[in-house]
Amino acid sequence: MCGILGAVIHDGHSDLKGILLPGLRAVEYRGYDSAGIAVMNGEGITVNKKAGKLSILEETLGEAPIEGSVGLGHTRWATHGAPNDENAHPHWDHQHRIILVHNGIIENYATLKDELLAKGVQFKSETDTEVAVNLIAFYYDGDLPTAVRLAGKRMQGSFSMCVMAADQPRLMVGIRNEVPLLVGHGEDATYLASDITAFLAYTRDVTYLEDGEMAVLSDEGTKYFDVQSGREIEKTVERVEWNIEQAQKGGFDTFMMKEIHEQPSVIRQLLERHLPSPNEPVHMPQLDELIKDNDFRLVSLLGCGTAFHACKVGKYVLEGLAKIPCRVMYAHEALYHQAPISNSALTIAVSQSGETADTMGAVKSQKAAGSKIVSICNVVGSSLTRISDQTLYTMAGPEISVASTKAFTCQLTMIYLVAIWIAEKFGRADAAELKHLKEELLAIPDKMSAILQSEKQIEHLARVYRQVRHFYYLGRGVAYPVAMEGALKLKEISYVHAEGYAGGEMKHGAIAMIEPGFPSCILAPKSPLLEKMVANMEEILSRNGEVMVITNAPDRFSKYDVHVFPFPDCPQVFSPLLMSLPLQIFAFYSAKLRGRDIDQPRNLAKSVVVE
Ligand code: AGP
């Protein structure tokens, strides 16, 4: 959940503050409880760290450069110990010989700490990280790679680290276990980071470390080792497609609004890759490779948060269109539930980051039980993609805002394409119907653009409800998971309590909450269930509730005293793609009007790499 970055300057030294702070800014979405940097110059290592956002550290450091040969930095999402100056990274060992930054959790830190306490080590912070650095220092006798390796073998949990030694002015060691660590090969420096965006301004040439691997960065270049055996290993360099402009705000005030506005174009590009024309079959070589026969009996969909909501839409879509039974579970629930699975099952794991620990854990266990794994993922080379049999990349570009927007609609689009691919390949739907659906899917990006033109209307709705403290979102069928997603968006960035319900469930309890000041958002796409949603609305209005309706059948609601946001016509199955946009924009303005920090909401981090 933390962002880490290390840099080793190739010749001499450079302004490392000028490299580390912008790099940390790019990964700050991973955690923003505290920030710190350590820079090695001729006279030793200078450390600066501060509780709070990176901007506080930046203010403290001022304009002056900090020159050095090697440096590392960190933005923290607190796990062990409060977010204060003392617990901020980097952390020294008690004799100030070794310093490091760490992302993840050392699960056996209490045992290791007892062992180190018995050897006379004194601890200053409450972090598991301070245990790690003292363990490395315990093994250090001038050979840093060996010390990191020996300590790495003893540490359990998910962690990646960048490590420096005070007496090694041109050396940095990185180690990875279950959370990402990448090497960036720049012209003037080599980088170690938790995320490509940290060094994207300097290089797109990347080497991905796998679990149990180490990288040693020095004047001799970069060498890689297996932690268990100590054996040197060969690694390849890959070029990533993302560019630095994609990781910047591009004229918008927030990443969230920028990413909301990117949706028509990223979905258009995604469709162009897999469905250039409605007259052609869906092009998915990854599935051709994996699903040769019509022999899988169950699709298991796994994800967390927004990705889970995409999975829930996926169940309606795959069962309805591809006629294949689906099971949907939160990844963290699937991990500890022994649901029967067989080698005739296909698991579709959905994750923007490809680093979510819960999703990784569930996928590993389903794989071990014999399921084939297809991941729908945005981040090329991420951990999930490396354990999947095949990956369908959404290629939406970096999603920096903690609140997921474009990743969600791209995940949905990919699920529609998978459903159409299965239906076509195994003859599970009428050809004319499929052609019509493909035409309608290809028309979605333009309809999204039309919705974005009406942003002001949605901002007005947010003003209407700017004082409320609770909100229901109601939908049926494919609109039900969209209701859950709408509620999640509102909660996570505006801190307004919101719940997404299946419309039919209201009368079983939730309706008891309805009163003036507790509004409901009714999702009412044209469908055989439209009248059921009208009935839901009437039940709420008759109990003095207030209602906002998102619908492509606005005439049906004209005689009611409700706020209506109309969206363009489309087949019901695709309505989640269009309904999501007003809900995202509504959450955005609800948060803005309440003065919230939209891109970095409290208590959250973009990638949840701890269980
Ligand atoms: C969405 O707005 C959230 N920030 C969160 O629910 C997120 O979708 C979830 O943590 C899963 O992340 P992933 O897609 O990277 O696996």
XYZ file of C-alpha atoms and ligand atoms in Angstrom:
627
model
C 0.000 0.000 0.000
C 3.018 2.262 0.317
C 4.905 3.865 -2.525
C 8.655 3.295 -2.648
C 11.353 4.634 -4.925
C 15.124 4.269 -4.975
C 17.655 5.718 -7.411
C 21.315 5.015 -8.059
C 22.995 7.750 -10.145
C 25.241 6.250 -12.824
C 28.164 8.654 -12.691
C 28.913 10.855 -9.740
C 25.899 12.460 -8.150
C 22.778 14.439 -8.912
C 19.938 16.314 -7.172
C 18.220 13.264 -5.708
C 15.562 15.336 -3.999
C 14.563 16.513 -7.484
C 14.226 12.868 -8.581
C 12.673 11.359 -5.457
C 9.969 13.926 -4.605
C 8.316 14.030 -8.080
C 8.570 10.217 -8.224
C 6.922 9.910 -4.833
C 4.238 12.381 -5.929
C 3.386 9.956 -8.752
C 2.973 7.038 -6.338
C 1.456 9.005 -3.470
C -1.931 7.511 -4.331
C -0.614 4.275 -2.801
C -0.544 5.868 0.661
C -0.299 9.351 2.113
C 0.007 9.062 5.896
C 3.662 10.187 5.895
C 6.583 10.642 3.521
C 10.357 10.549 3.740
C 13.603 10.464 1.782
C 17.191 9.431 2.494
C 20.083 10.645 0.329
C 23.673 9.437 0.398
C 26.307 12.095 -0.265
C 30.031 12.173 0.385
C 29.464 12.799 4.072
C 26.890 10.164 4.893
C 23.138 9.762 4.615
C 20.725 12.664 5.156
C 17.213 11.639 6.216
C 14.115 13.817 6.114
C 10.697 12.438 7.016
C 7.375 13.911 8.066
C 3.909 12.727 9.062
C 1.169 13.798 6.661
C 1.104 14.210 2.929
C 4.131 14.574 0.728
C 3.430 18.309 0.396
C 4.355 18.746 4.078
C 7.746 17.135 3.483
C 8.177 19.243 0.339
C 7.478 22.442 2.289
C 9.925 21.424 5.005
C 12.681 20.720 2.502
C 12.211 23.958 0.561
C 13.794 24.712 -2.792
C 17.438 23.740 -2.227
C 18.612 20.590 -4.032
C 19.887 17.580 -2.100
C 22.786 16.145 -4.054
C 23.804 12.535 -3.717
C 24.818 9.296 -5.408
C 22.096 6.990 -4.051
C 18.736 7.809 -2.508
C 15.452 6.304 -1.500
C 11.991 7.578 -0.647
C 8.640 6.431 0.681
C 4.993 7.424 0.990
C 3.235 5.473 3.721
C -0.138 3.874 4.298
C 0.172 2.939 7.958
C -0.168 -0.708 8.985
C 1.946 -1.062 12.139
C 2.116 2.088 14.262
C 0.404 5.461 14.017
C 1.110 7.824 11.123
C 3.616 10.060 12.983
C 7.151 11.323 12.240
C 8.803 8.513 14.179
C 7.008 5.745 12.309
C 7.555 7.376 8.911
C 10.055 5.723 6.553
C 13.008 5.511 5.848
C 14.069 3.565 8.932
C 17.581 3.142 10.313
C 18.840 0.172 12.274
C 19.761 1.085 15.836
C 23.414 1.703 14.970
C 22.713 3.725 11.819
C 24.519 1.336 9.501
C 21.592 0.270 7.304
C 18.591 2.281 6.112
C 15.560 1.160 4.138
C 12.044 1.810 2.901
C 9.447 -0.938 2.928
C 6.068 -1.709 1.418
C 3.984 -4.552 2.894
C 3.838 -6.426 6.181
C 6.383 -8.613 7.979
C 4.021 -11.122 9.540
C 6.564 -12.714 11.912
C 7.947 -9.348 13.061
C 7.000 -9.934 16.727
C 9.115 -13.108 16.931
C 12.014 -11.474 15.112
C 11.742 -8.418 17.352
C 11.991 -10.559 20.516
C 15.071 -12.221 19.077
C 16.679 -8.850 18.276
C 15.716 -7.367 21.663
C 17.500 -10.301 23.299
C 20.613 -9.332 21.307
C 20.428 -5.772 22.691
C 18.795 -4.002 19.740
C 16.862 -0.895 20.777
C 13.732 0.083 18.867
C 12.382 3.601 18.410
C 9.241 3.032 16.359
C 6.360 0.556 16.484
C 6.882 -0.556 12.910
C 7.596 -4.005 11.522
C 9.981 -2.151 9.187
C 12.351 -1.283 12.025
C 12.539 -4.998 12.795
C 13.442 -5.738 9.167
C 16.211 -3.145 9.035
C 17.733 -4.347 12.295
C 17.631 -7.922 11.083
C 19.513 -6.921 7.928
C 21.994 -4.956 10.077
C 22.491 -8.035 12.261
C 23.671 -9.981 9.198
C 25.683 -7.061 7.745
C 29.460 -7.400 7.691
C 30.184 -5.223 4.647
C 28.310 -7.421 2.133
C 24.879 -5.786 1.746
C 23.360 -8.192 -0.832
C 24.164 -11.169 1.425
C 22.771 -9.440 4.518
C 19.524 -8.596 2.710
C 19.296 -12.134 1.377
C 19.848 -13.791 4.773
C 17.319 -11.502 6.441
C 14.917 -11.959 3.514
C 14.956 -15.710 4.065
C 13.836 -15.199 7.661
C 11.047 -12.713 7.033
C 7.523 -13.950 6.383
C 4.763 -11.916 4.813
C 4.376 -9.640 1.853
C 7.092 -7.063 1.421
C 9.296 -5.216 -0.955
C 12.202 -3.061 0.192
C 14.946 -0.749 -1.031
C 18.017 -0.944 1.186
C 21.187 1.167 1.508
C 24.251 0.861 3.765
C 25.931 3.949 5.225
C 29.380 2.726 4.156
C 28.394 1.849 0.553
C 28.012 5.111 -1.390
C 27.164 3.502 -4.737
C 24.993 0.527 -3.883
C 21.294 -0.240 -3.411
C 19.578 -3.587 -2.913
C 15.927 -4.363 -3.588
C 14.030 -7.445 -2.466
C 10.528 -8.569 -3.384
C 8.030 -10.963 -1.854
C 4.360 -10.784 -2.896
C 4.247 -7.014 -3.405
C 5.603 -5.326 -6.506
C 9.114 -4.070 -7.070
C 10.384 -2.985 -10.457
C 13.737 -1.900 -11.790
C 13.717 1.073 -14.176
C 16.687 1.393 -16.536
C 17.266 5.108 -17.177
C 20.077 6.841 -19.045
C 21.449 8.665 -16.014
C 20.238 6.443 -13.189
C 18.763 3.064 -12.335
C 15.592 3.041 -10.263
C 13.768 0.668 -7.945
C 10.087 1.349 -7.365
C 6.756 -0.098 -6.369
C 5.166 1.351 -9.476
C 6.236 2.304 -13.005
C 4.800 5.795 -12.603
C 7.502 6.612 -10.021
C 10.197 6.650 -12.722
C 8.120 7.067 -15.872
C 9.547 10.559 -16.386
C 12.977 8.972 -16.941
C 12.451 5.574 -18.514
C 9.928 3.101 -19.863
C 12.430 0.212 -19.775
C 11.488 -2.028 -16.897
C 12.512 -5.306 -15.272
C 9.879 -6.903 -13.034
C 11.156 -8.720 -9.960
C 9.301 -11.921 -9.069
C 8.598 -13.182 -5.557
C 11.781 -14.304 -3.837
C 14.078 -12.255 -6.072
C 16.573 -9.498 -5.341
C 18.137 -6.750 -7.446
C 21.557 -5.303 -6.713
C 22.124 -1.860 -8.265
C 25.723 -0.644 -8.406
C 28.373 0.815 -10.723
C 28.688 -2.656 -12.232
C 25.101 -2.430 -13.503
C 22.130 -4.353 -12.138
C 22.380 -7.974 -11.064
C 19.536 -10.241 -9.998
C 19.571 -13.070 -7.467
C 17.290 -15.773 -6.128
C 16.840 -15.126 -2.405
C 16.691 -18.765 -1.302
C 19.706 -20.107 -3.186
C 21.725 -16.930 -3.686
C 22.144 -17.975 -7.322
C 22.462 -15.152 -9.894
C 19.584 -15.112 -12.382
C 18.970 -13.588 -15.805
C 16.103 -11.116 -16.183
C 14.712 -9.384 -19.239
C 13.988 -5.729 -19.869
C 10.499 -4.863 -21.107
C 9.296 -1.582 -22.590
C 6.021 -0.285 -21.137
C 3.576 1.620 -23.311
C 2.448 4.189 -20.737
C 3.836 7.681 -21.077
C 4.311 10.460 -18.569
C 1.428 12.595 -19.930
C -1.004 9.796 -19.069
C 0.208 9.933 -15.474
C -0.412 13.690 -15.179
C -3.626 15.649 -14.689
C -3.797 17.004 -18.250
C -5.550 20.287 -17.434
C -8.030 18.865 -14.909
C -7.903 19.806 -11.226
C -8.082 16.206 -10.106
C -7.067 12.824 -11.464
C -10.589 11.570 -10.788
C -12.235 14.063 -13.141
C -9.527 13.521 -15.740
C -10.093 9.774 -15.570
C -13.888 10.178 -15.741
C -13.423 12.173 -18.941
C -11.035 9.614 -20.429
C -13.723 6.928 -20.490
C -15.071 7.435 -24.030
C -11.584 7.292 -25.526
C -10.183 4.377 -23.506
C -13.296 2.317 -24.150
C -13.200 3.189 -27.833
C -9.582 1.988 -27.977
C -10.407 -1.167 -26.066
C -13.240 -1.941 -28.494
C -11.029 -1.205 -31.497
C -8.550 -3.802 -30.272
C -11.104 -6.581 -29.835
C -14.039 -5.603 -32.045
C -12.976 -3.518 -35.023
C -16.339 -4.050 -36.750
C -19.747 -5.524 -35.854
C -19.395 -7.802 -38.861
C -16.418 -9.604 -37.390
C -16.219 -12.000 -34.471
C -14.778 -10.671 -31.206
C -11.005 -10.976 -31.455
C -9.553 -12.497 -28.270
C -6.472 -14.584 -29.005
C -5.911 -15.015 -25.258
C -9.170 -16.944 -24.953
C -8.580 -18.878 -28.201
C -5.409 -20.074 -26.558
C -7.027 -21.074 -23.275
C -10.524 -22.272 -24.129
C -10.198 -24.714 -26.953
C -13.253 -26.828 -26.197
C -16.663 -26.138 -24.839
C -15.651 -27.957 -21.683
C -15.876 -25.518 -18.841
C -18.979 -25.735 -16.706
C -18.614 -22.815 -14.347
C -17.161 -19.347 -14.372
C -15.972 -18.075 -11.035
C -15.644 -14.276 -10.898
C -13.391 -12.753 -8.238
C -12.489 -9.226 -7.235
C -12.702 -6.623 -4.473
C -14.371 -3.240 -4.209
C -15.162 -1.731 -7.588
C -13.711 -4.748 -9.382
C -16.139 -6.934 -7.403
C -19.016 -4.810 -8.678
C -17.769 -5.391 -12.223
C -17.816 -9.133 -11.417
C -21.409 -8.853 -10.202
C -22.458 -7.216 -13.464
C -20.455 -9.972 -15.174
C -22.628 -12.691 -13.658
C -25.790 -11.202 -15.211
C -24.013 -10.715 -18.530
C -22.285 -14.097 -18.804
C -25.312 -16.044 -17.636
C -27.688 -14.019 -19.814
C -25.643 -13.779 -22.975
C -23.197 -16.676 -22.895
C -25.536 -19.004 -20.957
C -22.835 -20.164 -18.600
C -23.391 -20.545 -14.838
C -21.364 -18.040 -12.840
C -20.399 -17.679 -9.240
C -19.271 -14.300 -7.887
C -17.350 -13.880 -4.670
C -15.348 -11.210 -2.956
C -11.792 -12.477 -3.336
C -11.186 -12.270 0.431
C -14.244 -14.432 1.050
C -13.353 -16.933 -1.658
C -9.895 -17.345 -0.161
C -11.177 -18.833 3.089
C -14.208 -20.646 1.726
C -13.628 -24.110 0.342
C -16.150 -23.860 -2.503
C -15.935 -26.918 -4.733
C -13.998 -26.175 -7.885
C -12.704 -28.435 -10.614
C -10.565 -28.336 -13.700
C -13.694 -27.655 -15.710
C -13.937 -24.237 -14.079
C -12.709 -20.947 -15.427
C -11.802 -18.229 -12.953
C -12.001 -14.626 -14.109
C -10.123 -12.381 -11.702
C -10.756 -8.675 -12.067
C -8.331 -6.075 -10.745
C -7.243 -2.636 -11.866
C -3.856 -2.798 -10.160
C -3.204 -6.518 -10.401
C -1.634 -6.209 -6.942
C -4.599 -6.585 -4.573
C -3.469 -9.113 -1.958
C -6.957 -10.582 -1.451
C -7.414 -11.170 -5.174
C -3.936 -12.643 -5.497
C -4.587 -15.030 -2.607
C -7.920 -16.224 -3.993
C -6.505 -16.714 -7.483
C -3.602 -18.762 -6.160
C -5.972 -21.036 -4.278
C -8.327 -21.470 -7.269
C -5.348 -22.213 -9.481
C -4.116 -24.831 -7.030
C -7.593 -26.402 -7.109
C -7.312 -26.837 -10.880
C -9.126 -23.828 -12.302
C -7.832 -22.003 -15.347
C -7.240 -18.318 -14.650
C -8.030 -15.375 -16.877
C -7.352 -11.970 -15.400
C -8.890 -8.688 -16.477
C -6.282 -6.202 -15.441
C -5.063 -2.694 -16.188
C -1.426 -2.820 -15.131
C 0.874 -4.613 -17.537
C 3.256 -7.007 -15.823
C 1.517 -6.755 -12.435
C 1.597 -9.692 -10.022
C -1.854 -10.974 -10.960
C -1.008 -11.129 -14.642
C 2.078 -13.170 -13.837
C 0.132 -15.940 -12.139
C -2.742 -15.960 -14.631
C -2.920 -18.352 -17.563
C -4.038 -15.463 -19.749
C -4.615 -11.748 -19.223
C -7.076 -9.459 -20.940
C -5.573 -6.010 -20.509
C -7.969 -3.093 -20.221
C -5.149 -0.703 -21.224
C -6.927 2.292 -19.723
C -3.634 4.006 -18.867
C -2.620 4.744 -15.286
C -5.550 5.184 -12.917
C -4.204 7.460 -10.198
C -7.366 8.562 -8.401
C -8.053 6.264 -5.459
C -11.699 6.147 -6.530
C -11.798 3.864 -9.534
C -13.749 5.138 -12.558
C -12.309 4.357 -15.998
C -10.977 1.016 -14.784
C -14.524 -0.026 -13.845
C -16.121 0.788 -17.193
C -13.193 -0.821 -19.019
C -13.608 -3.958 -16.888
C -17.305 -4.017 -17.799
C -16.506 -3.566 -21.483
C -14.057 -6.456 -21.353
C -16.656 -8.664 -19.666
C -19.177 -7.841 -22.429
C -16.570 -8.811 -25.015
C -15.822 -12.091 -23.222
C -19.549 -12.906 -23.085
C -19.978 -12.181 -26.778
C -16.841 -14.199 -27.576
C -18.220 -17.239 -25.695
C -21.695 -16.839 -27.204
C -20.222 -16.656 -30.719
C -17.692 -19.415 -30.318
C -20.097 -21.934 -28.835
C -23.230 -20.814 -30.675
C -25.078 -19.715 -27.562
C -26.898 -16.765 -29.092
C -28.589 -15.890 -32.322
C -26.181 -14.360 -34.897
C -28.494 -11.416 -35.685
C -28.872 -10.658 -31.982
C -25.116 -10.756 -31.493
C -24.538 -8.430 -34.449
C -27.053 -5.983 -33.005
C -25.335 -6.121 -29.616
C -21.944 -5.520 -31.202
C -23.290 -2.451 -33.029
C -24.755 -1.137 -29.791
C -21.544 -1.778 -27.863
C -19.537 0.112 -30.464
C -21.930 3.052 -30.080
C -21.296 3.344 -26.324
C -18.238 5.685 -26.386
C -20.171 8.421 -28.252
C -23.046 8.093 -25.808
C -20.605 8.429 -22.930
C -19.286 11.638 -24.493
C -22.850 12.950 -24.650
C -23.300 12.262 -20.921
C -20.085 14.120 -20.130
C -21.553 17.160 -21.905
C -24.260 17.210 -19.213
C -21.840 17.433 -16.311
C -23.421 20.689 -15.094
C -26.790 18.983 -14.671
C -25.228 16.384 -12.398
C -23.324 19.039 -10.480
C -26.701 20.689 -9.869
C -28.044 17.428 -8.394
C -25.040 17.246 -6.088
C -25.894 20.796 -4.906
C -29.486 19.766 -4.232
C -28.241 17.010 -1.916
C -25.191 18.763 -0.497
C -26.466 18.626 3.095
C -27.599 14.990 3.266
C -25.775 12.428 5.360
C -27.270 9.242 3.918
C -28.151 7.955 0.464
C -29.691 4.783 -0.927
C -28.915 3.568 -4.434
C -31.402 1.092 -5.856
C -31.331 -1.061 -8.966
C -32.447 -4.430 -10.245
C -30.695 -6.869 -12.575
C -27.540 -5.374 -14.072
C -28.413 -2.093 -12.369
C -28.122 -3.622 -8.899
C -24.287 -3.877 -8.880
C -24.188 -0.411 -10.434
C -26.181 0.811 -7.424
C -23.548 -0.765 -5.171
C -20.797 0.932 -7.147
C -22.578 4.301 -7.031
C -22.846 3.982 -3.241
C -19.171 3.011 -2.920
C -18.080 6.036 -4.974
C -20.119 8.409 -2.813
C -18.857 6.868 0.430
C -15.203 6.743 -0.413
C -14.730 10.315 -1.573
C -17.508 12.353 0.106
C -17.791 10.331 3.377
C -21.592 10.370 3.013
C -23.086 7.105 4.222
C -24.529 5.273 1.221
C -25.843 1.798 0.509
C -26.543 0.039 -2.754
C -29.584 -2.224 -2.653
C -31.449 -4.539 -4.976
C -34.787 -2.773 -5.489
C -36.751 -5.852 -4.451
C -34.943 -5.965 -1.123
C -36.101 -2.522 0.073
C -39.387 -3.708 1.528
C -37.568 -6.399 3.519
C -36.123 -3.866 5.930
C -34.179 -0.991 4.401
C -37.275 1.093 3.678
C -37.653 1.643 7.430
C -34.869 4.246 7.161
C -36.709 6.405 4.625
C -37.659 9.903 5.839
C -37.113 13.459 4.620
C -33.383 14.066 4.316
C -32.624 10.423 3.413
C -32.760 10.450 -0.400
C -32.626 7.515 -2.805
C -31.120 7.246 -6.257
C -33.254 5.037 -8.475
C -31.471 3.379 -11.395
C -34.144 2.766 -13.980
C -32.871 1.642 -17.365
C -35.513 0.682 -19.932
C -36.099 -3.003 -19.272
C -38.822 -5.413 -18.235
C -37.954 -4.323 -14.675
C -38.625 -0.617 -15.269
C -42.112 -0.739 -13.704
C -40.673 -2.502 -10.657
C -38.323 0.452 -10.172
C -41.245 2.861 -10.589
C -42.989 0.903 -7.811
C -39.866 1.232 -5.624
C -39.893 4.955 -6.240
C -43.580 5.291 -5.377
C -43.076 3.408 -2.122
C -40.301 5.827 -1.178
C -42.244 8.954 -2.184
C -45.286 7.846 -0.235
C -43.084 7.728 2.876
C -41.861 11.298 2.334
C -38.560 10.146 0.864
C -36.753 12.161 -1.823
C -35.772 10.619 -5.126
C -33.263 11.173 -7.910
C -33.697 8.978 -10.998
C -31.070 7.937 -13.559
C -33.012 6.626 -16.541
C -33.217 6.353 -20.302
C -37.019 6.429 -20.008
C -37.396 9.990 -18.626
C -41.009 10.376 -19.825
C -42.093 7.647 -17.440
C -41.019 9.842 -14.522
C -42.268 13.231 -15.753
C -45.392 13.289 -13.596
C -43.517 12.664 -10.346
C -41.862 15.201 -8.070
C -38.383 13.741 -8.540
C -35.056 14.837 -10.032
C -34.380 13.019 -13.295
C -31.072 12.613 -15.099
C -31.701 11.117 -18.548
C -29.057 9.032 -20.287
C -28.974 7.952 -23.966
C -30.869 4.897 -25.101
C -29.084 1.553 -25.179
C -29.902 -2.113 -24.637
C -30.456 -2.842 -20.961
C -27.400 -5.088 -20.771
C -25.073 -2.163 -21.605
C -26.813 0.368 -19.352
C -24.211 -0.089 -16.550
C -21.644 1.579 -18.822
C -23.816 4.674 -19.228
C -25.343 4.846 -15.737
C -21.906 4.693 -14.107
C -20.852 8.084 -15.466
C -23.525 10.252 -13.801
C -22.945 8.330 -10.573
C -19.200 8.998 -10.712
C -19.767 12.684 -11.468
C -22.404 12.940 -8.722
C -19.945 11.460 -6.192
C -17.237 13.814 -7.446
C -19.291 16.976 -6.939
C -20.783 15.726 -3.670
C -17.201 15.397 -2.403
C -16.080 18.703 -3.904
C -18.983 20.620 -2.350
C -18.076 19.134 1.011
C -14.457 20.211 0.591
C -13.049 16.664 0.512
C -9.662 15.644 -0.875
C -11.020 13.860 -3.931
C -7.949 12.059 -5.250
C -6.667 11.047 -1.844
C -9.622 10.267 0.433
C -8.903 9.614 4.082
C -7.939 6.131 5.302
C -7.631 4.700 1.784
C -4.878 3.713 -0.597
C -5.043 2.841 -4.259
C -3.603 -0.659 -4.161
C -4.460 -2.779 -1.154
C -1.463 -5.080 -1.076
C -2.032 -6.325 2.476
C -4.696 -8.771 3.558
C -12.533 1.692 -5.840
O -12.935 2.987 -6.015
C -11.671 1.390 -4.750
N -10.709 2.329 -4.450
C -11.386 -0.056 -4.415
O -12.610 -0.589 -4.051
C -10.721 -0.957 -5.479
O -11.593 -1.147 -6.548
C -10.340 -2.304 -4.836
O -9.439 -2.066 -3.786
C -9.769 -3.285 -5.815
O -8.604 -2.801 -6.418
P -8.005 -3.498 -7.706
O -8.999 -3.307 -8.803
O -6.724 -2.774 -7.966
O -7.820 -4.939 -7.383
